[in-house]
Short mmCIF file of C-alpha atoms in Angstrom, two decimals:
data_model
loop_
_atom_site.label_atom_id
_atom_site.label_comp_id
_atom_site.label_asym_id
_atom_site.label_seq_id
_atom_site.Cartn_x
_atom_site.Cartn_y
_atom_site.Cartn_z
CA MET A 86 26.26 15.26 -50.34
CA PHE A 87 28.01 14.60 -53.68
CA LYS A 88 31.95 15.01 -53.58
CA LYS A 89 31.79 16.16 -57.14
CA ILE A 90 29.56 17.63 -59.78
CA LEU A 91 29.79 17.69 -63.45
CA ILE A 92 28.52 20.87 -64.77
CA ALA A 93 27.01 19.83 -68.40
CA ASN A 94 26.43 23.79 -69.21
CA ARG A 95 29.02 26.76 -70.07
CA GLY A 96 28.85 30.89 -69.59
CA GLU A 97 27.53 32.01 -66.44
CA ILE A 98 25.55 29.57 -65.62
CA ALA A 99 28.54 26.88 -65.47
CA LEU A 100 29.93 29.33 -63.20
CA ARG A 101 26.98 30.17 -61.08
CA VAL A 102 26.98 25.95 -60.22
CA ILE A 103 30.58 26.37 -59.49
CA CYS A 104 30.20 29.36 -56.88
CA ALA A 105 27.50 27.07 -55.21
CA CYS A 106 29.51 23.50 -55.32
CA ARG A 107 32.39 25.71 -53.65
CA GLU A 108 30.38 27.39 -50.95
CA LEU A 109 29.22 23.84 -50.51
CA GLY A 110 32.34 21.84 -50.51
CA ILE A 111 31.72 20.03 -53.65
CA LYS A 112 34.54 19.23 -56.20
CA THR A 113 33.75 20.52 -59.50
CA VAL A 114 34.03 19.08 -63.38
CA ALA A 115 33.91 21.57 -66.57
CA VAL A 116 32.21 20.23 -69.82
CA TYR A 117 33.44 22.41 -73.26
CA SER A 118 33.55 22.45 -76.68
CA GLU A 119 36.55 23.68 -78.58
CA ALA A 120 35.34 27.01 -79.03
CA ASP A 121 35.09 27.73 -75.04
CA GLU A 122 38.65 26.09 -74.08
CA HIS A 123 39.55 29.17 -72.62
CA SER A 124 36.22 30.03 -70.71
CA LEU A 125 36.13 30.81 -67.21
CA HIS A 126 34.14 28.03 -66.35
CA VAL A 127 36.69 25.93 -67.58
CA ARG A 128 39.74 27.68 -65.69
CA PHE A 129 37.15 27.98 -62.06
CA ALA A 130 36.43 24.38 -62.27
CA ASP A 131 38.79 21.88 -60.34
CA GLU A 132 38.58 19.37 -63.61
CA ASP A 133 37.54 20.03 -67.29
CA VAL A 134 37.05 17.72 -70.02
CA CYS A 135 36.53 18.71 -73.58
CA ILE A 136 33.39 16.76 -75.24
CA GLY A 137 33.89 18.19 -78.65
CA PRO A 138 33.97 20.83 -81.47
CA PRO A 139 32.18 24.15 -81.30
CA ARG A 140 28.51 22.60 -82.44
CA SER A 141 26.25 22.15 -79.86
CA LEU A 142 25.01 19.01 -80.59
CA ASP A 143 28.34 17.47 -81.15
CA SER A 144 29.08 18.95 -77.67
CA TYR A 145 26.86 20.18 -75.21
CA LEU A 146 23.70 18.36 -76.32
CA ASN A 147 26.13 15.39 -76.81
CA VAL A 148 24.85 12.70 -74.22
CA PRO A 149 27.18 9.94 -74.49
CA ALA A 150 30.20 12.69 -74.56
CA ILE A 151 28.81 14.11 -71.11
CA ILE A 152 28.12 10.81 -69.63
CA SER A 153 31.57 9.55 -70.37
CA ALA A 154 33.67 12.43 -69.06
CA ALA A 155 31.14 11.79 -65.54
CA GLU A 156 32.05 8.53 -65.55
CA ILE A 157 36.24 9.18 -66.53
CA THR A 158 36.23 12.14 -63.62
CA GLY A 159 34.08 10.21 -60.81
CA ALA A 160 31.35 12.72 -60.57
CA ASP A 161 28.56 11.01 -58.43
CA ALA A 162 26.18 13.76 -59.87
CA ILE A 163 25.53 16.35 -63.46
CA HIS A 164 23.93 19.68 -62.72
CA PRO A 165 22.36 20.29 -65.93
CA GLY A 166 22.09 24.39 -65.80
CA TYR A 167 19.61 25.69 -68.06
CA GLY A 168 18.88 25.41 -71.94
CA PHE A 169 20.55 22.49 -73.64
CA LEU A 170 19.80 19.26 -71.78
CA SER A 171 18.14 21.06 -68.68
CA GLU A 172 14.90 19.69 -69.79
CA SER A 173 15.95 16.17 -71.54
CA ALA A 174 13.95 12.93 -69.76
CA TYR A 175 16.84 11.20 -71.68
CA LEU A 176 19.80 12.67 -69.60
CA ALA A 177 18.08 11.89 -66.55
CA GLU A 178 17.12 8.28 -67.61
CA VAL A 179 20.41 7.66 -68.63
CA CYS A 180 22.36 9.27 -65.42
CA GLU A 181 19.43 6.92 -63.65
CA ALA A 182 20.75 3.94 -65.08
CA CYS A 183 24.61 5.05 -64.68
CA HIS A 184 24.16 5.28 -61.04
CA ILE A 185 24.50 9.08 -61.53
CA ARG A 186 22.49 11.79 -59.38
CA PHE A 187 20.61 14.05 -61.91
CA ILE A 188 19.91 17.32 -60.07
CA GLY A 189 16.48 18.15 -61.44
CA PRO A 190 12.99 16.01 -61.68
CA ASP A 191 12.91 12.56 -62.56
CA ALA A 192 12.59 11.52 -66.21
CA THR A 193 8.63 10.98 -65.60
CA VAL A 194 8.00 14.70 -64.25
CA ILE A 195 10.06 16.47 -67.07
CA ARG A 196 8.58 14.37 -69.81
CA LEU A 197 5.04 14.84 -67.98
CA MET A 198 5.46 19.15 -67.77
CA GLY A 199 7.74 19.04 -71.25
CA ASP A 200 4.21 18.16 -73.16
CA LYS A 201 2.50 21.24 -72.64
CA SER A 202 -0.77 19.34 -73.74
CA ARG A 203 -0.30 16.91 -71.26
CA ALA A 204 0.70 19.32 -68.63
CA ARG A 205 -2.53 21.35 -69.19
CA ARG A 206 -4.68 18.43 -68.47
CA ALA A 207 -2.50 17.47 -65.44
CA MET A 208 -2.76 20.94 -64.20
CA LYS A 209 -6.48 20.84 -64.86
CA LYS A 210 -7.27 18.09 -62.44
CA ALA A 211 -5.03 19.29 -60.17
CA GLY A 212 -7.38 22.69 -59.89
CA VAL A 213 -5.21 24.95 -61.31
CA PRO A 214 -7.28 27.33 -63.84
CA VAL A 215 -6.55 26.74 -67.51
CA LEU A 216 -7.09 28.32 -70.73
CA PRO A 217 -9.72 26.77 -72.82
CA GLY A 218 -8.25 24.70 -75.63
CA SER A 219 -7.92 21.54 -77.67
CA ASP A 220 -8.01 17.82 -74.74
CA GLY A 221 -4.80 17.28 -77.44
CA PRO A 222 -2.94 17.89 -80.28
CA VAL A 223 -4.77 18.40 -83.73
CA GLU A 224 -3.32 17.45 -86.87
CA ALA A 225 -6.00 17.83 -89.47
CA ASP A 226 -7.83 21.18 -90.56
CA GLU A 227 -11.21 19.96 -90.23
CA GLN A 228 -10.35 18.78 -86.27
CA ALA A 229 -8.58 22.29 -85.95
CA ALA A 230 -11.46 24.43 -87.08
CA LYS A 231 -13.80 22.47 -85.40
CA VAL A 232 -12.14 23.38 -82.12
CA ALA A 233 -11.62 26.71 -83.26
CA ARG A 234 -14.92 27.32 -83.63
CA GLU A 235 -15.72 25.90 -80.49
CA LEU A 236 -13.34 28.30 -78.69
CA GLY A 237 -14.07 31.36 -80.24
CA PHE A 238 -11.11 33.44 -82.26
CA PRO A 239 -8.02 34.94 -81.44
CA ILE A 240 -6.67 31.79 -80.91
CA ILE A 241 -3.13 30.39 -80.42
CA VAL A 242 -1.50 27.39 -82.53
CA LYS A 243 0.92 25.90 -80.13
CA ALA A 244 3.75 23.09 -80.20
CA VAL A 245 3.66 20.70 -77.69
CA ALA A 246 7.38 20.37 -77.10
CA GLY A 247 10.00 23.17 -76.13
CA GLY A 248 9.53 26.61 -76.08
CA GLY A 249 11.12 29.99 -76.81
CA GLY A 250 8.05 31.08 -79.23
CA ARG A 251 8.66 28.96 -81.87
CA GLY A 252 6.23 26.62 -83.00
CA MET A 253 3.35 29.21 -81.94
CA ARG A 254 0.93 31.34 -84.16
CA ILE A 255 -2.00 33.69 -83.48
CA VAL A 256 -4.77 33.06 -85.32
CA ARG A 257 -7.61 35.99 -85.66
CA ALA A 258 -9.94 35.02 -88.43
CA PRO A 259 -10.67 31.12 -89.88
CA ALA A 260 -9.20 32.10 -93.18
CA ASP A 261 -5.98 31.88 -91.67
CA LEU A 262 -6.42 29.16 -89.28
CA SER A 263 -4.86 25.98 -91.80
CA ARG A 264 -1.86 28.04 -92.91
CA ALA A 265 -1.03 28.64 -89.62
CA LEU A 266 -1.61 24.96 -88.57
CA LYS A 267 0.71 24.05 -90.94
CA THR A 268 3.81 26.51 -90.24
CA ALA A 269 3.73 25.76 -86.38
CA GLN A 270 3.96 21.93 -87.08
CA ARG A 271 6.47 22.87 -90.10
CA GLU A 272 8.55 24.93 -87.30
CA ALA A 273 8.10 22.85 -84.06
CA GLN A 274 9.17 19.87 -86.28
CA ALA A 275 11.89 21.29 -87.30
CA ALA A 276 12.80 23.08 -84.10
CA PHE A 277 11.99 19.99 -81.80
CA GLY A 278 11.71 17.07 -83.61
CA VAL A 279 8.01 16.72 -82.69
CA GLY A 280 5.46 18.36 -84.69
CA ASP A 281 2.43 18.14 -82.52
CA VAL A 282 0.51 21.63 -81.80
CA TYR A 283 -2.46 21.90 -79.82
CA LEU A 284 -4.97 25.14 -79.84
CA GLU A 285 -5.45 27.51 -76.96
CA LYS A 286 -7.76 30.43 -76.50
CA TYR A 287 -5.49 33.66 -77.09
CA VAL A 288 -5.20 36.18 -74.08
CA GLU A 289 -5.23 39.78 -75.27
CA SER A 290 -2.18 41.89 -73.45
CA PRO A 291 -1.38 39.44 -70.31
CA ARG A 292 0.95 39.90 -68.26
CA HIS A 293 3.46 36.56 -67.82
CA ILE A 294 3.64 35.71 -63.98
CA GLU A 295 5.83 32.78 -62.90
CA VAL A 296 6.21 31.39 -59.71
CA GLN A 297 9.60 29.48 -58.67
CA VAL A 298 9.07 26.28 -56.20
CA LEU A 299 11.38 24.00 -54.75
CA GLY A 300 10.29 20.24 -53.61
CA ASP A 301 12.08 17.68 -51.88
CA HIS A 302 11.96 13.98 -51.69
CA HIS A 303 10.33 13.90 -48.58
CA GLY A 304 7.46 15.39 -49.46
CA ALA A 305 8.41 19.11 -48.33
CA VAL A 306 7.22 21.42 -51.16
CA VAL A 307 7.27 25.89 -50.80
CA HIS A 308 7.20 28.57 -53.46
CA LEU A 309 9.64 31.83 -53.41
CA GLY A 310 6.97 33.94 -54.36
CA GLU A 311 6.36 35.46 -58.19
CA ARG A 312 8.71 37.03 -61.03
CA GLU A 313 7.22 39.19 -63.58
CA CYS A 314 8.08 38.29 -66.98
CA SER A 315 6.27 40.20 -69.23
CA ILE A 316 9.21 42.25 -70.94
CA GLN A 317 9.74 39.93 -73.60
CA ARG A 318 10.45 40.27 -77.52
CA ARG A 319 9.51 37.25 -79.83
CA HIS A 320 8.95 35.68 -76.57
CA GLN A 321 12.27 35.67 -75.60
CA LYS A 322 12.50 37.83 -71.83
CA LEU A 323 14.46 40.95 -71.72
CA LEU A 324 14.16 42.13 -68.12
CA GLU A 325 12.28 40.69 -65.20
CA GLU A 326 11.11 41.68 -61.40
CA ALA A 327 10.46 40.20 -58.72
CA PRO A 328 7.87 40.70 -57.10
CA SER A 329 5.45 41.85 -59.58
CA VAL A 330 3.46 45.05 -58.73
CA ALA A 331 0.74 43.87 -60.42
CA LEU A 332 0.03 41.42 -57.20
CA THR A 333 -1.31 41.84 -54.07
CA ASP A 334 -0.95 39.85 -51.12
CA LYS A 335 -4.29 38.06 -51.30
CA MET A 336 -3.27 37.38 -55.18
CA ARG A 337 0.29 36.20 -53.99
CA ARG A 338 -1.08 33.84 -51.12
CA ARG A 339 -3.43 32.59 -53.10
CA LEU A 340 -1.03 32.10 -56.91
CA GLY A 341 1.32 30.19 -54.37
CA ALA A 342 -0.83 27.94 -52.38
CA THR A 343 -2.18 27.05 -55.87
CA VAL A 344 1.40 26.32 -57.13
CA VAL A 345 2.46 24.51 -54.54
CA ASP A 346 -0.65 22.18 -54.77
CA ALA A 347 -0.13 21.54 -58.19
CA ALA A 348 3.67 20.78 -57.58
CA ARG A 349 2.31 18.34 -55.09
CA ALA A 350 -0.22 16.49 -56.95
CA VAL A 351 2.19 15.65 -60.15
CA GLN A 352 4.61 14.62 -57.10
CA TYR A 353 7.39 17.27 -58.09
CA THR A 354 10.95 17.54 -56.80
CA ASN A 355 14.17 19.94 -56.93
CA ALA A 356 13.67 23.17 -58.73
CA GLY A 357 10.42 23.97 -61.20
CA THR A 358 8.96 27.36 -62.33
CA PHE A 359 5.28 27.10 -63.12
CA GLU A 360 4.17 30.42 -65.70
CA PHE A 361 0.46 32.05 -66.25
CA LEU A 362 -1.15 34.36 -67.61
CA LEU A 363 -2.71 37.40 -66.32
CA ASP A 364 -5.98 39.02 -67.93
CA GLN A 365 -6.76 42.38 -67.22
CA SER A 366 -9.43 41.00 -64.95
CA GLY A 367 -7.18 39.43 -62.53
CA HIS A 368 -7.50 36.07 -63.51
CA PHE A 369 -5.06 33.54 -63.77
CA SER A 370 -4.53 31.02 -66.17
CA PHE A 371 -1.88 28.25 -66.08
CA LEU A 372 0.58 28.27 -69.47
CA GLU A 373 3.62 25.82 -68.98
CA ALA A 374 5.80 24.88 -66.59
CA ASN A 375 10.15 24.74 -66.74
CA THR A 376 11.63 21.77 -65.11
CA ARG A 377 14.72 23.24 -64.01
CA LEU A 378 16.65 26.70 -62.93
CA GLN A 379 15.32 30.12 -64.62
CA VAL A 380 18.11 32.15 -66.10
CA GLU A 381 16.18 34.84 -64.20
CA HIS A 382 16.52 32.77 -60.62
CA PRO A 383 18.74 35.56 -59.23
CA VAL A 384 15.44 37.83 -58.66
CA THR A 385 14.26 35.35 -56.63
CA GLU A 386 17.58 34.91 -54.82
CA MET A 387 17.82 38.81 -54.12
CA VAL A 388 14.13 39.14 -52.59
CA THR A 389 14.11 35.90 -50.31
CA GLY A 390 17.72 35.32 -49.69
CA VAL A 391 17.70 31.87 -50.73
CA ASP A 392 20.44 30.28 -52.68
CA ILE A 393 18.15 28.27 -55.09
CA VAL A 394 21.08 26.66 -56.65
CA LYS A 395 22.45 25.09 -52.94
CA GLU A 396 18.82 23.79 -52.36
CA GLN A 397 18.67 21.95 -55.57
CA ILE A 398 22.13 20.11 -54.97
CA ARG A 399 20.98 19.31 -51.38
CA ILE A 400 17.38 18.08 -52.97
CA ALA A 401 19.61 16.19 -55.18
CA ALA A 402 21.30 14.56 -52.32
CA GLY A 403 18.60 13.49 -50.65
CA GLU A 404 18.50 15.97 -47.90
CA ARG A 405 15.31 18.13 -46.80
CA LEU A 406 14.67 21.52 -47.62
CA SER A 407 16.51 23.62 -45.32
CA PHE A 408 13.53 25.62 -44.27
CA LYS A 409 9.50 26.09 -44.22
CA GLN A 410 7.12 28.48 -46.19
CA GLY A 411 6.33 29.92 -43.48
CA ASP A 412 9.93 30.96 -43.08
CA VAL A 413 10.29 32.57 -46.58
CA THR A 414 9.97 36.31 -46.54
CA PHE A 415 10.44 38.29 -49.18
CA THR A 416 12.17 41.99 -49.10
CA GLY A 417 12.28 45.07 -51.52
CA HIS A 418 12.63 44.41 -54.58
CA ALA A 419 15.15 43.16 -57.67
CA ILE A 420 15.35 43.40 -61.20
CA GLU A 421 17.41 41.65 -63.63
CA CYS A 422 18.31 42.83 -67.30
CA ARG A 423 19.75 40.14 -69.81
CA ILE A 424 22.84 42.00 -71.89
CA ASN A 425 23.53 40.29 -74.81
CA ALA A 426 25.94 40.91 -77.58
CA GLU A 427 23.49 42.27 -79.93
CA CYS A 428 22.71 45.20 -81.88
CA PRO A 429 20.51 47.10 -79.72
CA GLU A 430 18.59 48.59 -82.93
CA THR A 431 18.43 45.37 -85.11
CA PHE A 432 19.02 42.46 -82.53
CA THR A 433 21.35 41.06 -84.55
CA PRO A 434 23.92 39.19 -82.84
CA SER A 435 27.77 40.70 -82.11
CA PRO A 436 30.13 37.92 -81.70
CA GLY A 437 33.35 38.97 -81.43
CA VAL A 438 36.51 39.71 -78.89
CA ILE A 439 35.60 42.09 -75.72
CA HIS A 440 38.45 44.12 -75.15
CA VAL A 441 37.28 46.23 -72.23
CA PHE A 442 34.52 44.52 -69.70
CA SER A 443 33.98 46.79 -66.67
CA VAL A 444 30.48 46.44 -64.89
CA GLY A 445 29.11 49.62 -62.38
CA GLY A 446 28.99 48.00 -58.91
CA GLY A 447 28.27 49.63 -55.82
CA PRO A 448 25.50 48.66 -52.99
CA GLY A 449 22.78 46.44 -54.48
CA VAL A 450 24.48 45.35 -57.28
CA ARG A 451 24.61 41.40 -58.21
CA VAL A 452 26.64 40.56 -61.68
CA ASP A 453 26.24 36.56 -62.90
CA THR A 454 28.66 36.31 -66.13
CA PHE A 455 31.26 34.64 -67.94
CA ALA A 456 32.84 37.53 -69.62
CA HIS A 457 36.17 39.82 -68.87
CA SER A 458 38.75 41.33 -71.04
CA GLU A 459 39.94 39.22 -73.77
CA ALA A 460 36.77 37.06 -73.71
CA VAL A 461 35.29 35.74 -77.04
CA VAL A 462 31.56 35.54 -77.42
CA SER A 463 31.31 32.92 -79.54
CA PRO A 464 28.75 32.99 -82.95
CA TYR A 465 27.94 29.31 -81.82
CA TYR A 466 25.84 29.87 -78.28
CA ASP A 467 23.32 32.23 -77.02
CA SER A 468 24.48 35.78 -77.04
CA LEU A 469 23.79 36.48 -73.46
CA ILE A 470 27.16 37.69 -72.03
CA ALA A 471 26.08 39.01 -68.48
CA LYS A 472 22.87 39.00 -66.20
CA ILE A 473 22.91 42.15 -63.88
CA ILE A 474 20.71 42.22 -61.23
CA THR A 475 19.76 44.91 -58.73
CA HIS A 476 18.05 44.92 -55.39
CA GLY A 477 16.51 47.96 -53.67
CA ARG A 478 14.13 48.63 -50.68
CA ASP A 479 11.40 49.37 -53.07
CA ARG A 480 11.26 49.00 -56.80
CA GLN A 481 11.88 52.87 -57.34
CA GLU A 482 15.52 52.53 -55.66
CA ALA A 483 15.72 49.17 -57.51
CA ILE A 484 15.25 50.89 -60.72
CA ALA A 485 17.45 53.83 -60.20
CA ARG A 486 20.51 51.10 -59.26
CA MET A 487 19.71 49.58 -62.30
CA ARG A 488 20.28 52.68 -64.16
CA ARG A 489 23.23 53.94 -62.35
CA THR A 490 25.03 50.48 -63.03
CA LEU A 491 24.19 50.27 -66.64
CA GLU A 492 25.46 53.54 -67.09
CA MET A 493 28.81 53.08 -65.75
CA THR A 494 29.04 50.04 -67.56
CA VAL A 495 32.07 50.02 -70.36
CA ILE A 496 31.61 46.66 -72.66
CA GLU A 497 34.08 47.20 -75.94
CA GLY A 498 34.94 44.93 -78.84
CA VAL A 499 30.92 43.84 -79.04
CA LYS A 500 27.53 45.68 -79.56
CA THR A 501 25.80 44.98 -76.63
CA SER A 502 21.59 45.59 -75.58
CA ILE A 503 22.35 48.50 -72.97
CA PRO A 504 21.57 51.04 -74.28
CA LEU A 505 17.59 49.58 -75.05
CA HIS A 506 17.73 48.39 -71.59
CA LEU A 507 18.10 51.75 -70.51
CA LYS A 508 15.93 53.69 -73.08
CA ILE A 509 13.58 50.83 -71.00
CA LEU A 510 14.19 51.89 -67.71
CA SER A 511 13.00 55.16 -68.71
CA ASP A 512 9.87 54.44 -70.37
CA PRO A 513 6.93 55.91 -68.40
CA ASP A 514 5.03 52.74 -68.47
CA PHE A 515 7.65 50.67 -67.15
CA ILE A 516 8.49 53.56 -64.55
CA ALA A 517 4.30 52.95 -63.48
CA GLY A 518 4.42 49.11 -63.75
CA ARG A 519 2.01 49.45 -66.55
CA LEU A 520 3.12 45.91 -68.06
CA ASN A 521 1.98 43.08 -70.68
CA THR A 522 3.64 41.01 -73.09
CA HIS A 523 2.85 43.52 -75.74
CA PHE A 524 4.50 45.98 -74.00
CA MET A 525 8.26 46.03 -76.33
CA GLU A 526 5.76 45.88 -79.61
CA ARG A 527 4.54 49.19 -78.23
CA PHE A 528 7.98 50.69 -77.33
CA LEU A 529 9.80 49.21 -80.56
CA THR A 530 7.16 51.05 -82.64
CA GLU A 531 7.17 54.49 -80.79
CA ARG A 532 11.09 54.53 -80.77
CA LYS A 533 10.82 53.62 -84.86
CA ASP A 534 8.07 56.08 -85.49
CA SER A 535 10.69 58.86 -83.10
CA SER A 536 13.36 57.91 -84.98
CA SER A 537 11.67 58.21 -88.53
CA LEU A 538 10.38 61.59 -87.30
CA ALA A 539 13.96 63.03 -85.88
CA GLU A 540 15.08 62.26 -89.68
CA ALA A 541 12.43 63.78 -91.46
CA VAL A 542 13.30 66.81 -89.48
#
């Protein structure tokens, strides 16, 4: 087992990894930018190293600085958390060259699954259902038009790298293809440094379902069930839950087995998530794979009792998975709300000092956060300040506990997304489990229309 782990991240996920390390008796090293000098992950780590100024490129994305911090402190492993360098094949390769263990898949797998076009081909070869699409990147208008005619509209143009909806455009008519292609290429180049895009058949109103997997270096691969991630705005998830009400036990077993086989086919190790679209006919299609810990991993932990971060660390240290597929059981229902420091009406960030921070507790409540009274929400980073997770015997109880917790939460000094979450939790379609990836479009349109009507009256 490792003696000391450096956490190449910040905020709540850095604290989450520190918690796992403390339970395993492992020392921790926090790295931080000048903007995060007084953050909780710095306070609670055993050691800390400043790696640069506030800008991410100069600090949390600075591989030489992170490796230097690991070498100076004698860390024998690096946990990247999520975001930043968590899916960096380059960091994984540098770690290997410096004899520091990277807590994640190896660089070859990260690079394969990080290229969505290559990942599609690998999954298709492994027998995983994929949507019809181009065999590789498309560049010229003529090539794109030919593929689009074969697929039939609507189609979607996607960047081969990155995520979060950048480098992505939906095209419903031939006349719009050329502009969408060029816009997606420019956006992908600016966001990811790679302008390659590919085409894929667009699915109307699907559910977004993802499956959590863990694989060790001894050939064992298990899945921990699925998460429903359809509540999202501009491809950014807002609320997740496990399990999905859309899946029967038979569907769950079939999808889980498919993902396990796919992970074995690419020799996947450590934690990962395979994402799918579920259409209205009940058919799954592979979307992408995330070679890292997910923001929403707590809902899976709540329904399975598996500590995914501790398993990540054990796997990276060469140990076998501590359980088998037959040992995995699913109990109750869990929901996670991402509490962002932003205006709930306009979604604009709301950085500043949190003067009051009090989250309602009680049975079935978990809070992952870096926030506290007088904590600073920096304008340099993501606006996520807390993840509130509730667990209940069933979905109805999980929803009730989430409502109660959010209603009893007091955060002053910055605006938060809590009012938005409370409205979502009271929405009839949400309560009934009638979800798809266009839920928020409909929800926000109806809310805007209601506000306009109220103003008119």
